Amino acid sequence: MYTIIHAIFGYFFLLFIVRMLSRRPGGQLTPFEFVIVFLIGGLIILATVGDDKSATNCIGAILTIGLMHRLTAQLRSRSGGLSKWVDGSPIVLLKDGQWQTESMHGMRIDDPDVMAMARAKGMKDLGCIRYAVLERVGSISIIAADEEDAEKDEDARPEEAGTETRDEELAGQR
Amino acid sequence: MPTETPTKPVEDSIAKVNDDIAVGEDLEFQRRWWKFERGVWVVLSILVLLDVIGVFGRGPLSTAHRQTPDGALRVQYDWVDRFQTPSNITLHFGPQAVHNGTIRLWVSDEVVKALGNQRVSPQPVQSITGNGGVQYTFAATDKPNSVEFALQPSIVGETHFSLRLLSDDPSQPQEAFTAGVFVMP
């Protein structure tokens, strides 16, 4: 019983802390964030399973966490408000050649983070970006400054077409 | 007959930025969230500081010292323990506690049950259970003696335990005290 209670508490506590740590742990994993993911994961398991190392205990904990995840996902899909509290909302970081400094500061994201995503899309400088949006999953969607740039980017990186976000697909179609 | 697949018309339900790109940004919510986030981090920082100083156990503030008025028994214990985590109650006996080469000590059942007594060191020469506790008899000299109870609490919450020194002479008052321990989950 303790394992089930600990697993439920552990799931929601971890969800809360990861949400507090901003969105980057799920999006761009740098060594800085790897430390957080592994350390928190390792520590929470100690309290979850306790000194009961049986397969029954392990399966009970996994099933509980799976159920909690399913329940949260279901509630999140039904309620837009809860969805915002769990995942946040997308945030515009760069718009019409202007950094949205309040959002950048709030999400602890710097220019190099945005430029890194732009480079990954084949863009050479920040001037090529029309919009940069921090998505709920933690990735940054880059939308090219004009149609030519967008088409050029598409042509330059055909092998990465499958990894593009929906926003970039829309930009390419414009 | 095949059933019809449920569908829903596509609506312009995602808020646009510059009337151009559908992002669904909610900056007002985000501002409220950042404010909440700052408050939470202040609270979490305070919790970490309290943990460091031992308010939640295993730190300088979690250790308590008590003694009987005549100094026959001095007790060191953790007033905050943690569930299933080893801790100790150490008893220091003065010469007044020794009678005929023995120390007789009664401890309440809570030490064994709620606080999960694992062992007593040194081993008592006799243990008698009953009267809501266990009576231990230790062989002792007149020099200062100490006994240690190794605990591993098995019940979360507040527990009170009692200790009492017993003497052979019924006319002498028995030195005793009760202490509270909070076991963190």
CSV table of C-alpha atoms in Angstrom, one decimal:
chain,number,residue,atom,x,y,z
A,1,MET,CA,0.0,0.0,0.0
A,2,TYR,CA,2.8,2.4,0.8
A,3,THR,CA,4.3,1.9,-2.6
A,4,ILE,CA,1.0,2.9,-4.2
A,5,ILE,CA,0.7,6.0,-2.1
A,6,HIS,CA,4.3,6.9,-2.7
A,7,ALA,CA,4.0,6.3,-6.4
A,8,ILE,CA,0.9,8.6,-6.6
A,9,PHE,CA,2.5,11.3,-4.5
A,10,GLY,CA,5.8,10.9,-6.4
A,11,TYR,CA,4.1,11.2,-9.8
A,12,PHE,CA,2.3,14.5,-8.9
A,13,PHE,CA,5.3,15.9,-7.0
A,14,LEU,CA,7.6,15.2,-9.9
A,15,LEU,CA,5.1,16.7,-12.3
A,16,PHE,CA,4.9,19.8,-10.2
A,17,ILE,CA,8.7,20.2,-9.8
A,18,VAL,CA,9.4,19.6,-13.5
A,19,ARG,CA,6.7,22.1,-14.4
A,20,MET,CA,8.4,24.6,-12.0
A,21,LEU,CA,11.8,23.9,-13.7
A,22,SER,CA,10.5,25.6,-16.9
A,23,ARG,CA,9.9,23.8,-20.1
A,24,ARG,CA,13.4,23.0,-21.2
A,25,PRO,CA,13.9,19.6,-19.5
A,26,GLY,CA,11.6,18.0,-22.0
A,27,GLY,CA,12.7,20.0,-25.0
A,28,GLN,CA,16.3,20.7,-25.4
A,29,LEU,CA,18.3,18.4,-23.1
A,30,THR,CA,21.7,19.9,-22.5
A,31,PRO,CA,24.2,18.3,-20.0
A,32,PHE,CA,22.9,20.9,-17.6
A,33,GLU,CA,19.4,19.4,-17.8
A,34,PHE,CA,20.5,15.8,-18.0
A,35,VAL,CA,21.8,16.2,-14.4
A,36,ILE,CA,18.3,17.2,-13.3
A,37,VAL,CA,16.5,14.3,-15.1
A,38,PHE,CA,18.8,11.5,-13.9
A,39,LEU,CA,19.1,12.8,-10.3
A,40,ILE,CA,15.4,13.4,-9.7
A,41,GLY,CA,14.5,10.1,-11.3
A,42,GLY,CA,17.1,8.2,-9.2
A,43,LEU,CA,16.0,9.9,-6.0
A,44,ILE,CA,12.2,9.5,-6.4
A,45,ILE,CA,12.6,5.8,-6.9
A,46,LEU,CA,14.2,5.3,-3.5
A,47,ALA,CA,11.1,6.6,-1.7
A,48,THR,CA,8.7,4.9,-4.2
A,49,VAL,CA,9.8,1.3,-3.8
A,50,GLY,CA,11.3,1.6,-0.3
A,51,ASP,CA,13.0,-1.6,0.9
A,52,ASP,CA,10.6,-3.9,-0.9
A,53,LYS,CA,12.5,-5.2,-4.0
A,54,SER,CA,9.9,-7.7,-5.1
A,55,ALA,CA,8.5,-7.8,-8.6
A,56,THR,CA,5.0,-7.4,-7.2
A,57,ASN,CA,6.0,-4.1,-5.7
A,58,CYS,CA,7.7,-3.0,-8.9
A,59,ILE,CA,4.7,-3.9,-11.0
A,60,GLY,CA,2.4,-2.2,-8.6
A,61,ALA,CA,4.4,1.0,-8.8
A,62,ILE,CA,4.6,1.0,-12.6
A,63,LEU,CA,0.8,0.3,-12.9
A,64,THR,CA,0.1,3.1,-10.5
A,65,ILE,CA,2.3,5.6,-12.3
A,66,GLY,CA,0.8,4.5,-15.7
A,67,LEU,CA,-2.8,5.0,-14.3
A,68,MET,CA,-1.9,8.4,-12.9
A,69,HIS,CA,-0.4,9.4,-16.3
A,70,ARG,CA,-3.5,8.2,-18.1
A,71,LEU,CA,-5.8,10.0,-15.7
A,72,THR,CA,-3.8,13.3,-16.0
A,73,ALA,CA,-3.8,13.0,-19.8
A,74,GLN,CA,-7.5,12.5,-19.9
A,75,LEU,CA,-8.3,15.4,-17.5
A,76,ARG,CA,-5.9,17.6,-19.5
A,77,SER,CA,-7.6,16.8,-22.8
A,78,ARG,CA,-11.0,17.6,-21.3
A,79,SER,CA,-10.1,20.9,-19.6
A,80,GLY,CA,-8.2,23.6,-21.4
A,81,GLY,CA,-7.6,25.3,-18.0
A,82,LEU,CA,-5.9,22.3,-16.5
A,83,SER,CA,-4.0,21.8,-19.7
A,84,LYS,CA,-2.5,25.3,-19.3
A,85,TRP,CA,-1.6,24.6,-15.7
A,86,VAL,CA,0.1,21.3,-16.6
A,87,ASP,CA,1.7,22.2,-19.9
A,88,GLY,CA,1.5,26.0,-20.0
A,89,SER,CA,0.7,27.8,-23.3
A,90,PRO,CA,2.9,28.4,-26.3
A,91,ILE,CA,4.9,31.6,-25.9
A,92,VAL,CA,6.1,33.9,-28.7
A,93,LEU,CA,9.8,34.7,-28.1
A,94,LEU,CA,10.6,36.6,-31.3
A,95,LYS,CA,8.1,38.6,-33.4
A,96,ASP,CA,8.6,40.9,-36.3
A,97,GLY,CA,12.3,41.3,-35.6
A,98,GLN,CA,11.7,42.1,-31.9
A,99,TRP,CA,12.7,39.9,-29.0
A,100,GLN,CA,9.8,39.5,-26.5
A,101,THR,CA,12.0,40.1,-23.5
A,102,GLU,CA,9.4,39.5,-20.8
A,103,SER,CA,8.7,36.1,-22.2
A,104,MET,CA,12.4,35.3,-22.8
A,105,HIS,CA,13.2,36.3,-19.2
A,106,GLY,CA,10.2,34.5,-17.8
A,107,MET,CA,11.2,31.3,-19.5
A,108,ARG,CA,14.9,31.7,-18.9
A,109,ILE,CA,15.7,31.5,-22.6
A,110,ASP,CA,18.5,33.4,-24.3
A,111,ASP,CA,19.2,34.5,-27.9
A,112,PRO,CA,21.6,31.5,-28.5
A,113,ASP,CA,18.9,29.0,-27.6
A,114,VAL,CA,16.7,30.5,-30.4
A,115,MET,CA,19.6,30.7,-32.8
A,116,ALA,CA,20.5,27.1,-32.1
A,117,MET,CA,17.0,26.0,-33.3
A,118,ALA,CA,17.3,28.4,-36.3
A,119,ARG,CA,20.6,26.9,-37.3
A,120,ALA,CA,19.1,23.4,-37.1
A,121,LYS,CA,16.6,24.6,-39.7
A,122,GLY,CA,19.4,25.8,-41.9
A,123,MET,CA,19.1,29.5,-41.1
A,124,LYS,CA,22.2,31.6,-41.0
A,125,ASP,CA,21.2,34.4,-38.7
A,126,LEU,CA,18.5,35.8,-36.6
A,127,GLY,CA,17.3,38.1,-39.4
A,128,CYS,CA,15.9,35.1,-41.2
A,129,ILE,CA,13.4,34.5,-38.4
A,130,ARG,CA,9.9,36.0,-38.5
A,131,TYR,CA,8.5,34.2,-35.5
A,132,ALA,CA,10.1,32.0,-32.8
A,133,VAL,CA,7.6,30.2,-30.6
A,134,LEU,CA,8.4,28.2,-27.5
A,135,GLU,CA,6.0,25.2,-27.7
A,136,ARG,CA,4.4,23.5,-24.8
A,137,VAL,CA,6.6,20.5,-25.3
A,138,GLY,CA,9.7,22.7,-24.8
A,139,SER,CA,10.9,22.8,-28.4
A,140,ILE,CA,11.2,26.2,-30.3
A,141,SER,CA,9.4,26.5,-33.6
A,142,ILE,CA,11.0,28.8,-36.1
A,143,ILE,CA,9.1,30.4,-38.8
A,144,ALA,CA,11.1,32.0,-41.6
A,145,ALA,CA,11.0,35.7,-42.3
A,146,ASP,CA,9.6,35.4,-45.8
A,147,GLU,CA,8.5,32.9,-48.3
A,148,GLU,CA,11.7,32.7,-50.2
A,149,ASP,CA,13.7,32.0,-47.1
A,150,ALA,CA,11.2,29.4,-46.0
A,151,GLU,CA,11.4,27.6,-49.4
A,152,LYS,CA,15.2,27.9,-49.4
A,153,ASP,CA,15.3,26.3,-46.0
A,154,GLU,CA,13.0,23.5,-47.2
A,155,ASP,CA,15.2,22.9,-50.3
A,156,ALA,CA,18.4,22.9,-48.3
A,157,ARG,CA,17.3,20.3,-45.8
A,158,PRO,CA,15.0,17.8,-47.5
A,159,GLU,CA,16.3,15.0,-45.3
A,160,GLU,CA,14.9,16.6,-42.2
A,161,ALA,CA,11.4,17.2,-43.5
A,162,GLY,CA,10.0,14.5,-41.2
A,163,THR,CA,11.3,16.2,-38.1
A,164,GLU,CA,9.7,19.6,-38.8
A,165,THR,CA,7.1,21.0,-36.5
A,166,ARG,CA,3.6,21.9,-37.9
A,167,ASP,CA,4.4,25.5,-37.7
A,168,GLU,CA,7.3,25.1,-40.1
A,169,GLU,CA,5.2,23.1,-42.5
A,170,LEU,CA,2.7,26.0,-42.5
A,171,ALA,CA,5.5,28.4,-43.1
A,172,GLY,CA,6.7,26.3,-46.0
A,173,GLN,CA,3.3,26.3,-47.6
A,174,ARG,CA,2.8,30.0,-47.4
B,1,MET,CA,-23.2,-1.8,-42.2
B,2,PRO,CA,-20.1,0.3,-41.3
B,3,THR,CA,-20.6,2.9,-38.7
B,4,GLU,CA,-19.8,6.5,-39.6
B,5,THR,CA,-16.5,7.9,-38.3
B,6,PRO,CA,-17.2,10.8,-35.9
B,7,THR,CA,-15.9,14.1,-37.2
B,8,LYS,CA,-15.8,17.8,-36.1
B,9,PRO,CA,-15.4,20.8,-38.4
B,10,VAL,CA,-12.1,22.6,-38.2
B,11,GLU,CA,-12.6,26.0,-36.5
B,12,ASP,CA,-10.3,28.9,-36.1
B,13,SER,CA,-10.1,28.1,-32.4
B,14,ILE,CA,-6.4,28.9,-31.8
B,15,ALA,CA,-5.7,32.6,-31.0
B,16,LYS,CA,-3.5,34.2,-33.6
B,17,VAL,CA,-0.4,36.5,-33.2
B,18,ASN,CA,-0.5,39.6,-35.4
B,19,ASP,CA,-3.6,38.1,-37.0
B,20,ASP,CA,-1.1,36.0,-38.9
B,21,ILE,CA,0.0,32.8,-37.1
B,22,ALA,CA,-2.1,30.6,-34.9
B,23,VAL,CA,-0.1,30.1,-31.7
B,24,GLY,CA,-2.7,30.1,-28.9
B,25,GLU,CA,-0.4,32.2,-26.6
B,26,ASP,CA,-2.0,33.3,-23.3
B,27,LEU,CA,0.4,35.9,-22.0
B,28,GLU,CA,-1.9,36.9,-19.1
B,29,PHE,CA,-2.0,33.3,-17.8
B,30,GLN,CA,1.8,33.1,-18.3
B,31,ARG,CA,2.3,36.3,-16.2
B,32,ARG,CA,0.2,34.8,-13.4
B,33,TRP,CA,2.1,31.6,-13.7
B,34,TRP,CA,5.5,33.3,-13.4
B,35,LYS,CA,4.3,35.1,-10.3
B,36,PHE,CA,3.1,31.8,-8.8
B,37,GLU,CA,6.4,30.2,-9.8
B,38,ARG,CA,8.4,32.8,-8.0
B,39,GLY,CA,6.3,32.3,-4.8
B,40,VAL,CA,6.7,28.5,-5.0
B,41,TRP,CA,10.5,28.8,-5.4
B,42,VAL,CA,10.6,31.0,-2.3
B,43,VAL,CA,8.6,28.4,-0.4
B,44,LEU,CA,10.7,25.5,-1.7
B,45,SER,CA,13.9,27.4,-0.8
B,46,ILE,CA,12.7,27.8,2.8
B,47,LEU,CA,11.8,24.1,2.9
B,48,VAL,CA,15.3,23.2,1.9
B,49,LEU,CA,16.8,25.5,4.5
B,50,LEU,CA,14.5,24.0,7.2
B,51,ASP,CA,15.6,20.5,6.0
B,52,VAL,CA,19.3,21.5,6.3
B,53,ILE,CA,18.9,22.6,9.9
B,54,GLY,CA,17.0,19.5,10.7
B,55,VAL,CA,13.4,20.5,11.2
B,56,PHE,CA,12.4,17.5,9.1
B,57,GLY,CA,14.8,15.2,10.9
B,58,ARG,CA,18.5,14.1,10.7
B,59,GLY,CA,19.9,17.6,11.4
B,60,PRO,CA,21.2,19.6,14.3
B,61,LEU,CA,17.7,20.8,15.4
B,62,SER,CA,16.1,17.4,15.3
B,63,THR,CA,18.2,16.1,18.3
B,64,ALA,CA,16.8,16.6,21.8
B,65,HIS,CA,18.4,16.1,25.2
B,66,ARG,CA,16.4,15.5,28.4
B,67,GLN,CA,17.4,14.4,31.9
B,68,THR,CA,15.8,13.6,35.1
B,69,PRO,CA,16.1,16.2,37.9
B,70,ASP,CA,18.6,14.2,39.9
B,71,GLY,CA,20.7,13.5,36.9
B,72,ALA,CA,20.3,9.7,37.2
B,73,LEU,CA,19.1,9.4,33.6
B,74,ARG,CA,20.0,11.6,30.6
B,75,VAL,CA,18.4,10.9,27.2
B,76,GLN,CA,19.5,11.9,23.8
B,77,TYR,CA,16.9,11.2,21.0
B,78,ASP,CA,15.6,12.6,17.8
B,79,TRP,CA,12.3,14.5,18.2
B,80,VAL,CA,11.8,14.2,14.5
B,81,ASP,CA,12.4,10.8,13.0
B,82,ARG,CA,11.9,9.5,9.5
B,83,PHE,CA,9.8,6.5,8.4
B,84,GLN,CA,11.9,3.3,8.1
B,85,THR,CA,15.1,5.3,8.7
B,86,PRO,CA,17.5,4.2,11.4
B,87,SER,CA,17.9,6.5,14.4
B,88,ASN,CA,19.0,6.0,18.1
B,89,ILE,CA,17.9,6.8,21.6
B,90,THR,CA,20.9,7.0,23.8
B,91,LEU,CA,20.5,6.7,27.6
B,92,HIS,CA,23.3,7.9,29.9
B,93,PHE,CA,23.0,6.7,33.5
B,94,GLY,CA,24.5,8.4,36.5
B,95,PRO,CA,25.8,6.5,39.5
B,96,GLN,CA,22.4,7.0,41.2
B,97,ALA,CA,20.8,4.7,38.6
B,98,VAL,CA,22.9,1.7,39.6
B,99,HIS,CA,21.5,-0.5,42.4
B,100,ASN,CA,23.3,-3.7,43.4
B,101,GLY,CA,25.4,-3.8,40.2
B,102,THR,CA,22.3,-3.5,37.9
B,103,ILE,CA,20.3,-0.8,36.2
B,104,ARG,CA,16.6,-1.5,35.8
B,105,LEU,CA,14.9,0.4,33.1
B,106,TRP,CA,11.3,0.3,32.0
B,107,VAL,CA,10.5,1.5,28.4
B,108,SER,CA,7.0,1.9,27.1
B,109,ASP,CA,5.7,-0.3,24.2
B,110,GLU,CA,5.9,2.6,21.7
B,111,VAL,CA,9.7,2.2,21.6
B,112,VAL,CA,9.3,-1.3,20.4
B,113,LYS,CA,6.2,-0.9,18.2
B,114,ALA,CA,5.8,2.6,16.7
B,115,LEU,CA,9.5,3.5,16.9
B,116,GLY,CA,10.5,0.0,15.8
B,117,ASN,CA,13.3,-0.9,18.3
B,118,GLN,CA,15.7,-3.2,16.4
B,119,ARG,CA,18.3,-3.9,19.1
B,120,VAL,CA,19.5,-2.8,22.5
B,121,SER,CA,23.2,-2.3,23.0
B,122,PRO,CA,24.6,-3.6,25.3
B,123,GLN,CA,22.4,-6.6,25.6
B,124,PRO,CA,20.4,-6.6,28.8
B,125,VAL,CA,20.8,-9.5,31.2
B,126,GLN,CA,17.0,-9.7,31.5
B,127,SER,CA,14.0,-8.5,29.6
B,128,ILE,CA,10.5,-8.8,31.1
B,129,THR,CA,7.6,-7.7,29.0
B,130,GLY,CA,4.3,-6.5,30.5
B,131,ASN,CA,2.7,-3.4,32.1
B,132,GLY,CA,2.5,-1.7,28.7
B,133,GLY,CA,6.2,-1.9,28.1
B,134,VAL,CA,9.4,-3.8,28.6
B,135,GLN,CA,11.6,-3.9,31.7
B,136,TYR,CA,15.3,-4.3,31.0
B,137,THR,CA,18.0,-5.2,33.5
B,138,PHE,CA,21.5,-4.2,32.6
B,139,ALA,CA,24.7,-5.3,34.5
B,140,ALA,CA,26.5,-2.1,35.4
B,141,THR,CA,29.3,-0.6,37.5
B,142,ASP,CA,29.2,2.7,39.4
B,143,LYS,CA,31.0,4.5,36.6
B,144,PRO,CA,28.9,6.3,34.0
B,145,ASN,CA,27.0,3.9,31.8
B,146,SER,CA,25.1,4.3,28.6
B,147,VAL,CA,22.7,2.2,26.6
B,148,GLU,CA,21.6,2.6,23.0
B,149,PHE,CA,18.3,1.7,21.4
B,150,ALA,CA,18.6,1.3,17.6
B,151,LEU,CA,15.3,2.4,16.1
B,152,GLN,CA,13.6,2.2,12.7
B,153,PRO,CA,10.2,3.8,13.0
B,154,SER,CA,7.4,1.9,11.4
B,155,ILE,CA,4.5,4.3,11.9
B,156,VAL,CA,4.2,7.8,10.5
B,157,GLY,CA,3.0,10.5,12.8
B,158,GLU,CA,3.4,11.6,16.4
B,159,THR,CA,4.3,9.1,19.1
B,160,HIS,CA,5.0,9.5,22.8
B,161,PHE,CA,7.3,7.1,24.6
B,162,SER,CA,8.1,6.8,28.3
B,163,LEU,CA,11.2,5.8,30.2
B,164,ARG,CA,11.4,5.0,33.9
B,165,LEU,CA,14.3,4.0,36.1
B,166,LEU,CA,13.3,1.4,38.6
B,167,SER,CA,14.9,1.0,42.0
B,168,ASP,CA,14.8,-1.9,44.5
B,169,ASP,CA,13.6,0.3,47.3
B,170,PRO,CA,9.8,0.9,46.8
B,171,SER,CA,10.0,3.9,49.0
B,172,GLN,CA,12.3,5.7,46.6
B,173,PRO,CA,10.5,7.6,43.8
B,174,GLN,CA,11.0,6.3,40.3
B,175,GLU,CA,12.5,8.7,38.0
B,176,ALA,CA,10.6,8.9,34.7
B,177,PHE,CA,9.8,11.1,31.8
B,178,THR,CA,7.8,11.1,28.6
B,179,ALA,CA,8.9,12.5,25.3
B,180,GLY,CA,7.3,13.0,21.9
B,181,VAL,CA,8.7,12.0,18.6
B,182,PHE,CA,7.2,12.9,15.2
B,183,VAL,CA,7.9,10.4,12.4
B,184,MET,CA,8.0,12.0,9.0
B,185,PRO,CA,6.7,10.0,6.1
